[in-house]
PDB file of C-alpha atoms in Angstrom:
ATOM      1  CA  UNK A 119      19.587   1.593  -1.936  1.00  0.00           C
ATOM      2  CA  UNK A 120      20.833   0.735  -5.645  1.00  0.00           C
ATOM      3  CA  UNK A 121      21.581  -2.454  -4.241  1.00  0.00           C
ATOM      4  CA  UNK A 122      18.000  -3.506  -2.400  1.00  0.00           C
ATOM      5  CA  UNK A 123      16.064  -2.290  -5.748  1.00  0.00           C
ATOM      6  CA  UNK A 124      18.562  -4.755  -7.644  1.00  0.00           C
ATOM      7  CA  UNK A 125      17.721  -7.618  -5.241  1.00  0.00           C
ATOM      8  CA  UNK A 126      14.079  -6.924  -5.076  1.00  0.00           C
ATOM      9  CA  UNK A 127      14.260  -7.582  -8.723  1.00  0.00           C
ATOM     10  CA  UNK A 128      16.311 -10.730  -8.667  1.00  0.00           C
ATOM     11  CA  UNK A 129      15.091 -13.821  -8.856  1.00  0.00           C
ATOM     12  CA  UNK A 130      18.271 -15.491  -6.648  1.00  0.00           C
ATOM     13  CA  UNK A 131      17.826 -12.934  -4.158  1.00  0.00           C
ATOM     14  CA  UNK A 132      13.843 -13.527  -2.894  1.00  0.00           C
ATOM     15  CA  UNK A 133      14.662 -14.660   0.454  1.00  0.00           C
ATOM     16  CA  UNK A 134      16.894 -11.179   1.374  1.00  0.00           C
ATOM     17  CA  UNK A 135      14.219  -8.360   0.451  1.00  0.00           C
ATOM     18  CA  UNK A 136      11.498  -9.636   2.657  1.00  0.00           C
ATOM     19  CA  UNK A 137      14.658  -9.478   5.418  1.00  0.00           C
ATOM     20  CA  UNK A 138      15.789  -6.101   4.561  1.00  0.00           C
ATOM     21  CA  UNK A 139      12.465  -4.648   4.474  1.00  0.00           C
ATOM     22  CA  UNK A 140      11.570  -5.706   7.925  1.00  0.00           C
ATOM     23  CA  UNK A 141      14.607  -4.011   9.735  1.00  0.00           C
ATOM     24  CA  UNK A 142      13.732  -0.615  11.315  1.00  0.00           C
ATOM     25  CA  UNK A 143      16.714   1.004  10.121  1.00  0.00           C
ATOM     26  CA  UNK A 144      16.904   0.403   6.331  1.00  0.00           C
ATOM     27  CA  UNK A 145      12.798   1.043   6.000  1.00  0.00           C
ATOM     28  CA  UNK A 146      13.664   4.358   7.582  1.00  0.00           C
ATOM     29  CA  UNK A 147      15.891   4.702   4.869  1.00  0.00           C
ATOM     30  CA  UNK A 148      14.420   4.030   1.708  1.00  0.00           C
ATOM     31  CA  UNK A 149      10.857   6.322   3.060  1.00  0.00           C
ATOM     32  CA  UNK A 150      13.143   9.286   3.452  1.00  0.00           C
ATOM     33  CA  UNK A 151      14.598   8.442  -0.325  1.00  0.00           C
ATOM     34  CA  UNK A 152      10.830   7.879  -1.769  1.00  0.00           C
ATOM     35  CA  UNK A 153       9.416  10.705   0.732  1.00  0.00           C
ATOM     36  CA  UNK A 154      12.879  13.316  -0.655  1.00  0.00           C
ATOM     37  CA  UNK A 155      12.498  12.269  -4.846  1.00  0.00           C
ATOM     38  CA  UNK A 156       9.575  14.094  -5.450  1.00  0.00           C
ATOM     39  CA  UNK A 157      10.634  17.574  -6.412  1.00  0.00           C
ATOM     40  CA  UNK A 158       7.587  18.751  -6.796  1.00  0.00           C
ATOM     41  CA  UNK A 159       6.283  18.080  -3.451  1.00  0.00           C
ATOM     42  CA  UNK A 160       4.890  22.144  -3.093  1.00  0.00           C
ATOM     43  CA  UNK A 161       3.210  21.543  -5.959  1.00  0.00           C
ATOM     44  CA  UNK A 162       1.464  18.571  -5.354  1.00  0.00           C
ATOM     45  CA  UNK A 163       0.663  19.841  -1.664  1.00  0.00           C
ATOM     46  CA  UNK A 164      -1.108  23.249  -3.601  1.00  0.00           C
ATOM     47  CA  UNK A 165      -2.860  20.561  -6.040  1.00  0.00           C
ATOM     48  CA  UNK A 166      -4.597  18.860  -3.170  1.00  0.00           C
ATOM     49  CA  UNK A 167      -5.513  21.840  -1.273  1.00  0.00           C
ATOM     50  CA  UNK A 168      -7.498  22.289  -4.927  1.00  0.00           C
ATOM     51  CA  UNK A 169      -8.890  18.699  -5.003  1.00  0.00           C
ATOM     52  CA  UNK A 170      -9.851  18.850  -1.069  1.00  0.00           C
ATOM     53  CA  UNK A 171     -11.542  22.118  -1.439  1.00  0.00           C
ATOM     54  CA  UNK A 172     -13.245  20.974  -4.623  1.00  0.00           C
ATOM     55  CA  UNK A 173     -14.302  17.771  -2.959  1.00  0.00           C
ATOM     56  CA  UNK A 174     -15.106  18.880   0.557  1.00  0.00           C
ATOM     57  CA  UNK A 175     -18.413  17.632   1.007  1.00  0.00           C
ATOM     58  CA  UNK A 176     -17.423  14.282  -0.160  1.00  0.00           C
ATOM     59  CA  UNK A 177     -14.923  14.784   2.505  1.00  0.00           C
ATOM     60  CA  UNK A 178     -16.892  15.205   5.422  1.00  0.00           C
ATOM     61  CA  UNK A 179     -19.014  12.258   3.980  1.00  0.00           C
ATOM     62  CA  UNK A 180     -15.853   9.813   4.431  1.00  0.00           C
ATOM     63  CA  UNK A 181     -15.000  11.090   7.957  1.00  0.00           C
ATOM     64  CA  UNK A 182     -18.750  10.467   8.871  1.00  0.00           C
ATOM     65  CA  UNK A 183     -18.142   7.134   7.698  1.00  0.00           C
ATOM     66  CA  UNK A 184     -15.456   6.498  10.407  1.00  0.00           C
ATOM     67  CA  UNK A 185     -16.695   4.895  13.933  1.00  0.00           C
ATOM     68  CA  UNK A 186     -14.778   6.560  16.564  1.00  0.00           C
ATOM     69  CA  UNK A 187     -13.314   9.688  17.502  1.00  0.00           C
ATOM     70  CA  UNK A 188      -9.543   9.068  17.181  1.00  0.00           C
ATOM     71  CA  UNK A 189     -10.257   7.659  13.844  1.00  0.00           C
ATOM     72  CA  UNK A 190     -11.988  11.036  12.574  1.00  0.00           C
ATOM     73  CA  UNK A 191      -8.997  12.877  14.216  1.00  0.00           C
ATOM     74  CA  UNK A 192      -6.412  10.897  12.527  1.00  0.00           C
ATOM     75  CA  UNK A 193      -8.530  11.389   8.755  1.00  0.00           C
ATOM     76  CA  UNK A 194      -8.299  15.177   9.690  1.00  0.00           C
ATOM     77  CA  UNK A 195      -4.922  14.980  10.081  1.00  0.00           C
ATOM     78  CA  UNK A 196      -3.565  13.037   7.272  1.00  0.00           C
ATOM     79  CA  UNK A 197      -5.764  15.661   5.422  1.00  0.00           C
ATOM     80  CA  UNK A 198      -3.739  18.516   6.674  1.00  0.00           C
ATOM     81  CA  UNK A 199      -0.457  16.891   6.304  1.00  0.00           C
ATOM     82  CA  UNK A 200      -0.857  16.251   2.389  1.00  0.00           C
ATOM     83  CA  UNK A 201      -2.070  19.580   2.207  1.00  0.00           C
ATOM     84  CA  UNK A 202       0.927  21.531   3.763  1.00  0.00           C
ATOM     85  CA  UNK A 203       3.352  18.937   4.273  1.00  0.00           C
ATOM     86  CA  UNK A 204       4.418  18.891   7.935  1.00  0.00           C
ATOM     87  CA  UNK A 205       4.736  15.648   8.888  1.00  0.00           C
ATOM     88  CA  UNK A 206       4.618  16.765  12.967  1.00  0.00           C
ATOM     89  CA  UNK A 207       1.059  16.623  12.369  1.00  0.00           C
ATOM     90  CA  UNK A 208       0.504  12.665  12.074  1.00  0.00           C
ATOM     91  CA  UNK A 209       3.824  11.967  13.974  1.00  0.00           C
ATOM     92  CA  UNK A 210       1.589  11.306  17.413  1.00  0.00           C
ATOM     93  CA  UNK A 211      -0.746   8.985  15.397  1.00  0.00           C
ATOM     94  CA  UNK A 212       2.396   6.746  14.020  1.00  0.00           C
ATOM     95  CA  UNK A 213       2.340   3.232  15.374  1.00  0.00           C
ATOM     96  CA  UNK A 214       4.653   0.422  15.059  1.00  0.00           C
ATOM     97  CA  UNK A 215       4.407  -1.984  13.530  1.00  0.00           C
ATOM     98  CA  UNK A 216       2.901  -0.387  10.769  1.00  0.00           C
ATOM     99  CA  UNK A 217      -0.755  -1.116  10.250  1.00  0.00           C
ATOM    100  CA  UNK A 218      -1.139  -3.530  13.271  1.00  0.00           C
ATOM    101  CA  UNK A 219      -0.672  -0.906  16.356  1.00  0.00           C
ATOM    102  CA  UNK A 220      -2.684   0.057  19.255  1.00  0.00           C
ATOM    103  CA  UNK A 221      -4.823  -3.417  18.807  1.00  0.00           C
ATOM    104  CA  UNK A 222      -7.004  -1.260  16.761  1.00  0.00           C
ATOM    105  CA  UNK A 223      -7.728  -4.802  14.439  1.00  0.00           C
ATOM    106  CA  UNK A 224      -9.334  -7.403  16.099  1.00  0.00           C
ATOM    107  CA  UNK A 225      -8.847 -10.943  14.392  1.00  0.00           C
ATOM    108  CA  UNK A 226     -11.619 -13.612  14.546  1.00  0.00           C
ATOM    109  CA  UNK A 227      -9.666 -16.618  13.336  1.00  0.00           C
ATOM    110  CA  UNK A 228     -12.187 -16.363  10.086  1.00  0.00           C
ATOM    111  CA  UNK A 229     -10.619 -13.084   8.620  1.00  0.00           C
ATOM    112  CA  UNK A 230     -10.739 -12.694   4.659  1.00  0.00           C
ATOM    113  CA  UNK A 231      -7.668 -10.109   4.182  1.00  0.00           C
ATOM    114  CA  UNK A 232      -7.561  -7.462   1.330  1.00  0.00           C
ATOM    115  CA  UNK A 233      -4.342  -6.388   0.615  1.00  0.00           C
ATOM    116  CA  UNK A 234      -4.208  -3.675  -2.206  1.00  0.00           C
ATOM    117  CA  UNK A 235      -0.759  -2.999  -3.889  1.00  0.00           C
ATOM    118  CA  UNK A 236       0.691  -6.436  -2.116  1.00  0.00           C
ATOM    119  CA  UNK A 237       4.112  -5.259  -3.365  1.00  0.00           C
ATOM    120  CA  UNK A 238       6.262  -8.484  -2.467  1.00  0.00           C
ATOM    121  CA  UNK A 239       3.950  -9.983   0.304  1.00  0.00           C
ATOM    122  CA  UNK A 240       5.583  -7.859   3.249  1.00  0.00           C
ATOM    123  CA  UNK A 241       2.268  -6.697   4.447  1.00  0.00           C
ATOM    124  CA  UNK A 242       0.533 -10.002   4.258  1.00  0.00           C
ATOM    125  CA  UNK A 243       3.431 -11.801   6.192  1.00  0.00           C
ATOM    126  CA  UNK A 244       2.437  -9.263   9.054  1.00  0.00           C
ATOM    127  CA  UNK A 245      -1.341  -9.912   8.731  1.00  0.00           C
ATOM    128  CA  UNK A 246      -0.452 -13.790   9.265  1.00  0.00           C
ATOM    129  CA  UNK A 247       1.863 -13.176  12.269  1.00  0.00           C
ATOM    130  CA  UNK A 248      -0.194 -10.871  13.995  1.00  0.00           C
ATOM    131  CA  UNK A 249      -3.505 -13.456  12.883  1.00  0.00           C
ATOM    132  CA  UNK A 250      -1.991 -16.240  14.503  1.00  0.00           C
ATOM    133  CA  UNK A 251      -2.026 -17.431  10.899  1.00  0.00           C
ATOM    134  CA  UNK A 252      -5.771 -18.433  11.636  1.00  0.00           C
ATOM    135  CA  UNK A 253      -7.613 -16.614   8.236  1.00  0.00           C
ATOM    136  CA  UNK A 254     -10.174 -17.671   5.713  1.00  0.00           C
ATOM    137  CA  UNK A 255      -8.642 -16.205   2.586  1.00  0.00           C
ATOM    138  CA  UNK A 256      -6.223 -13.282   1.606  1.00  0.00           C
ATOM    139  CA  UNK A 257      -6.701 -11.366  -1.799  1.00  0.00           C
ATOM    140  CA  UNK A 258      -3.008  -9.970  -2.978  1.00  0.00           C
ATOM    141  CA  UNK A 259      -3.660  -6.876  -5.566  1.00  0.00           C
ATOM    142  CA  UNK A 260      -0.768  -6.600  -7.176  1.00  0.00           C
ATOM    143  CA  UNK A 261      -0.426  -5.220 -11.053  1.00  0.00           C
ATOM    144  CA  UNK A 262       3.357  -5.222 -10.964  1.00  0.00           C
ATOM    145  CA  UNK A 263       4.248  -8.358 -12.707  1.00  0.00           C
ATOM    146  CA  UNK A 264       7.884  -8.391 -10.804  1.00  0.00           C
ATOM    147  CA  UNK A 265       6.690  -7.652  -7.635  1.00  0.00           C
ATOM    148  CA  UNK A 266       3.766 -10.284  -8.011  1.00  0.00           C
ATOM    149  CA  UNK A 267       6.383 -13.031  -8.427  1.00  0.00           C
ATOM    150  CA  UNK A 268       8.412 -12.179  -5.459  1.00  0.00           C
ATOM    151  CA  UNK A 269       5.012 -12.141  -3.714  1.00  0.00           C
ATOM    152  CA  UNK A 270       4.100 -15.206  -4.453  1.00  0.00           C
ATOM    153  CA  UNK A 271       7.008 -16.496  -3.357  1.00  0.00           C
ATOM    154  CA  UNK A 272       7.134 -15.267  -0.158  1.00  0.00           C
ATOM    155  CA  UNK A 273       3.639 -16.579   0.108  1.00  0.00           C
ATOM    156  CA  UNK A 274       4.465 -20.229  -1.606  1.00  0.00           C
ATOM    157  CA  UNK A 275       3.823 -21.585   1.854  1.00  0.00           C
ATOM    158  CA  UNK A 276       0.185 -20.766   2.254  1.00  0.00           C
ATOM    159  CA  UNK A 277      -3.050 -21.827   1.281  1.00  0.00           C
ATOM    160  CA  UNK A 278      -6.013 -19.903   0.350  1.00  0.00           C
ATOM    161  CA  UNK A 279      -4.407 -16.719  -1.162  1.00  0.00           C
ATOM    162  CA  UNK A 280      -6.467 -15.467  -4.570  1.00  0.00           C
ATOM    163  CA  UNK A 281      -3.445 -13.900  -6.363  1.00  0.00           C
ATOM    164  CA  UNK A 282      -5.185 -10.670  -8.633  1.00  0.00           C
ATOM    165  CA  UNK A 283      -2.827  -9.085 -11.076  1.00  0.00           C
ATOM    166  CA  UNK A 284      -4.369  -6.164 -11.393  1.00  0.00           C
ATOM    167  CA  UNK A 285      -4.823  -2.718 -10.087  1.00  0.00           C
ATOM    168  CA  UNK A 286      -7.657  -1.314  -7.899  1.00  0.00           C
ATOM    169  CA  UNK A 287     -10.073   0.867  -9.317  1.00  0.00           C
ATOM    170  CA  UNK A 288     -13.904   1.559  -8.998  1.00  0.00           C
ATOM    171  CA  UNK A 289     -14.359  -0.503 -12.106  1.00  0.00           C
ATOM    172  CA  UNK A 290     -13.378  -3.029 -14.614  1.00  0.00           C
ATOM    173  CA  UNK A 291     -10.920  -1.085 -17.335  1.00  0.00           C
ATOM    174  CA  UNK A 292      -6.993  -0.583 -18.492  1.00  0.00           C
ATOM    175  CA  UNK A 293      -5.185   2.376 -17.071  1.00  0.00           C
ATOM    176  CA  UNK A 294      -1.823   3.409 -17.078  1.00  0.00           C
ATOM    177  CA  UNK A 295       0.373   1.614 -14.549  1.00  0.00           C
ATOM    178  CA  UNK A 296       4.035   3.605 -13.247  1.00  0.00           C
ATOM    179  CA  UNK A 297       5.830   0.143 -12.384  1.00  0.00           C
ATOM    180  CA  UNK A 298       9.360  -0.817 -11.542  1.00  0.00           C
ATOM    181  CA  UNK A 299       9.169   1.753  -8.496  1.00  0.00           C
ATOM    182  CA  UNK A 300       8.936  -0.945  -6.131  1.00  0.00           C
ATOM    183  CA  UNK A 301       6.670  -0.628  -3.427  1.00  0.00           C
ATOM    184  CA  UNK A 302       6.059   3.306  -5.271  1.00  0.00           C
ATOM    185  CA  UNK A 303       4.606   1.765  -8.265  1.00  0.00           C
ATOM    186  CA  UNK A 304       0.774   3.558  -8.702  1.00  0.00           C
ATOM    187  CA  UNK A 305      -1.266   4.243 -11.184  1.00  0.00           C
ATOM    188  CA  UNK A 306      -0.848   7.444 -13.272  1.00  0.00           C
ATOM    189  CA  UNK A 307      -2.200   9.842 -15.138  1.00  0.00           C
ATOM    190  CA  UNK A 308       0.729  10.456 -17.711  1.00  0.00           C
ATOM    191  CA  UNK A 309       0.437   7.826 -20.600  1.00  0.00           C
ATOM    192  CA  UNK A 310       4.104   7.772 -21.207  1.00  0.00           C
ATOM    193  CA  UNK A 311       5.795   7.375 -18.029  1.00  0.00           C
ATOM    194  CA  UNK A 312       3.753   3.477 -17.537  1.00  0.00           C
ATOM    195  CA  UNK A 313       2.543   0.122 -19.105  1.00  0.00           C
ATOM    196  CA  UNK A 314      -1.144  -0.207 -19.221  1.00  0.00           C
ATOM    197  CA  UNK A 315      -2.865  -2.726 -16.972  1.00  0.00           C
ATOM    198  CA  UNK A 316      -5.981  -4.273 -15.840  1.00  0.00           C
ATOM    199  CA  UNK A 317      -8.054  -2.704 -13.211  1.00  0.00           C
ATOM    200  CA  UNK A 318     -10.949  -3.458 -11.212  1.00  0.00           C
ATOM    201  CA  UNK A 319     -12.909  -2.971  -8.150  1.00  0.00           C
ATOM    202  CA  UNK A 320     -13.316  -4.772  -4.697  1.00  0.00           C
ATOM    203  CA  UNK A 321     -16.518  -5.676  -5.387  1.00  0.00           C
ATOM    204  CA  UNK A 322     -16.293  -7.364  -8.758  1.00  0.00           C
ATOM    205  CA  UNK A 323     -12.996 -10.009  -7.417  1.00  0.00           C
ATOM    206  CA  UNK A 324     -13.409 -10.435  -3.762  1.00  0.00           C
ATOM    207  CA  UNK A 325     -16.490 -12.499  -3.838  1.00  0.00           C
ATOM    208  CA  UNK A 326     -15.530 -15.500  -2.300  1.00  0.00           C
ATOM    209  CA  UNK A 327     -15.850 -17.541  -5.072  1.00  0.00           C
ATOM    210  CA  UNK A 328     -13.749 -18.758  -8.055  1.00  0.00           C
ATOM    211  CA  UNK A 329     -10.420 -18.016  -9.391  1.00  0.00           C
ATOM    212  CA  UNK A 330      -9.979 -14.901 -10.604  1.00  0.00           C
ATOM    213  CA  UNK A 331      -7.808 -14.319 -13.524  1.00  0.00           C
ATOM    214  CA  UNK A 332      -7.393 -10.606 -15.106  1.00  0.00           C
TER     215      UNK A 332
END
């Protein structure tokens, strides 16, 4: 795994993450390292018990939010699985490919695509495959300034793509920024574990209009 995070930050070696990332086997792989580093997974699990009991009438306020049925049964879940950590509980609702299963997303042909945390453009490559490559414009959130250039990249061939270096937030501000985790990297809480960053929200940059530059 030493060697993927290497190449994902290598300049020569663009062309081989996007490869590696979309076999089965080695994505498999570096989840169960990311999911197995965090040693204080009880911890966090007992922290959002906190924050869900603390926030449960927001809760229910998202899940009414949600159209259908399975949709309020998978929230529910996903709910109980960060809370106690047994995966078993979303493993029924786990599709493949990720994101794009059960025809759930319906594409028009005139689709303007969000993607938040574009890491190196693995997720928009799907979108476009799966779109026919028939969309109106992509937005590609990324604040990591590494990953953005391997996403960009990837991307070099398409048209239409408003690049936004910045995290996404419910406003315009700086926050701290953990980066160099790869597709990990998040905003934090703890000053001196990150860089700080720009921020801002959905509603501010994905207008439609202009170039957007943080």
């Amino acid at each position: 795994m030493k060697i993927i995070q290497y190449m994902s930050h290598n300049i020569l070696l663009y062309k081989l993450v996007p490869l590696l990332l979309n076999n089965r086997f080695v994505h498999e792989i570096l989840y169960f390292k990311i999911r197995n580093r965090d040693t204080n997974r009880k911890e966090r699990e007992y922290e959002f018990r906190k924050f869900c009991e603390a926030n449960a009438e927001k809760l229910r306020e998202v899940e009414a939010l949600l159209e259908d049925n399975k949709s309020k049964i998978i929230f529910a879940k996903i709910l109980e699985y960060r809370k106690s950590g047994d995966i078993k509980l979303i493993k029924p609702y786990v599709t493949k490919p990720q994101y794009w299963g059960d025809g759930i997303l319906k594409f028009s042909g005139h689709d303007i695509f969000v993607d938040g945390g574009a890491y190196i453009g693995d997720t928009i490559l799907q979108f476009l495959k799966h779109a026919n490559y028939n969309y109106d414009k992509i937005y590609a959130w990324e604040p990591d300034e590494s990953n953005m250039k391997m996403c960009k990249h990837a991307l070099r061939k398409f048209s239409n793509i408003q690049y936004v270096p910045c995290g996404m937030w419910n406003s315009a501000g700086i926050l701290t920024f953990k980066n160099k985790a790869g597709s990990a990297s998040m905003i934090t809480d703890t000053e001196d574990t990150g860089n700080l960053v720009c921020v801002d929200s959905v509603d501010r940059v994905c207008t439609g209009g202009g170039v957007y530059d943080c």
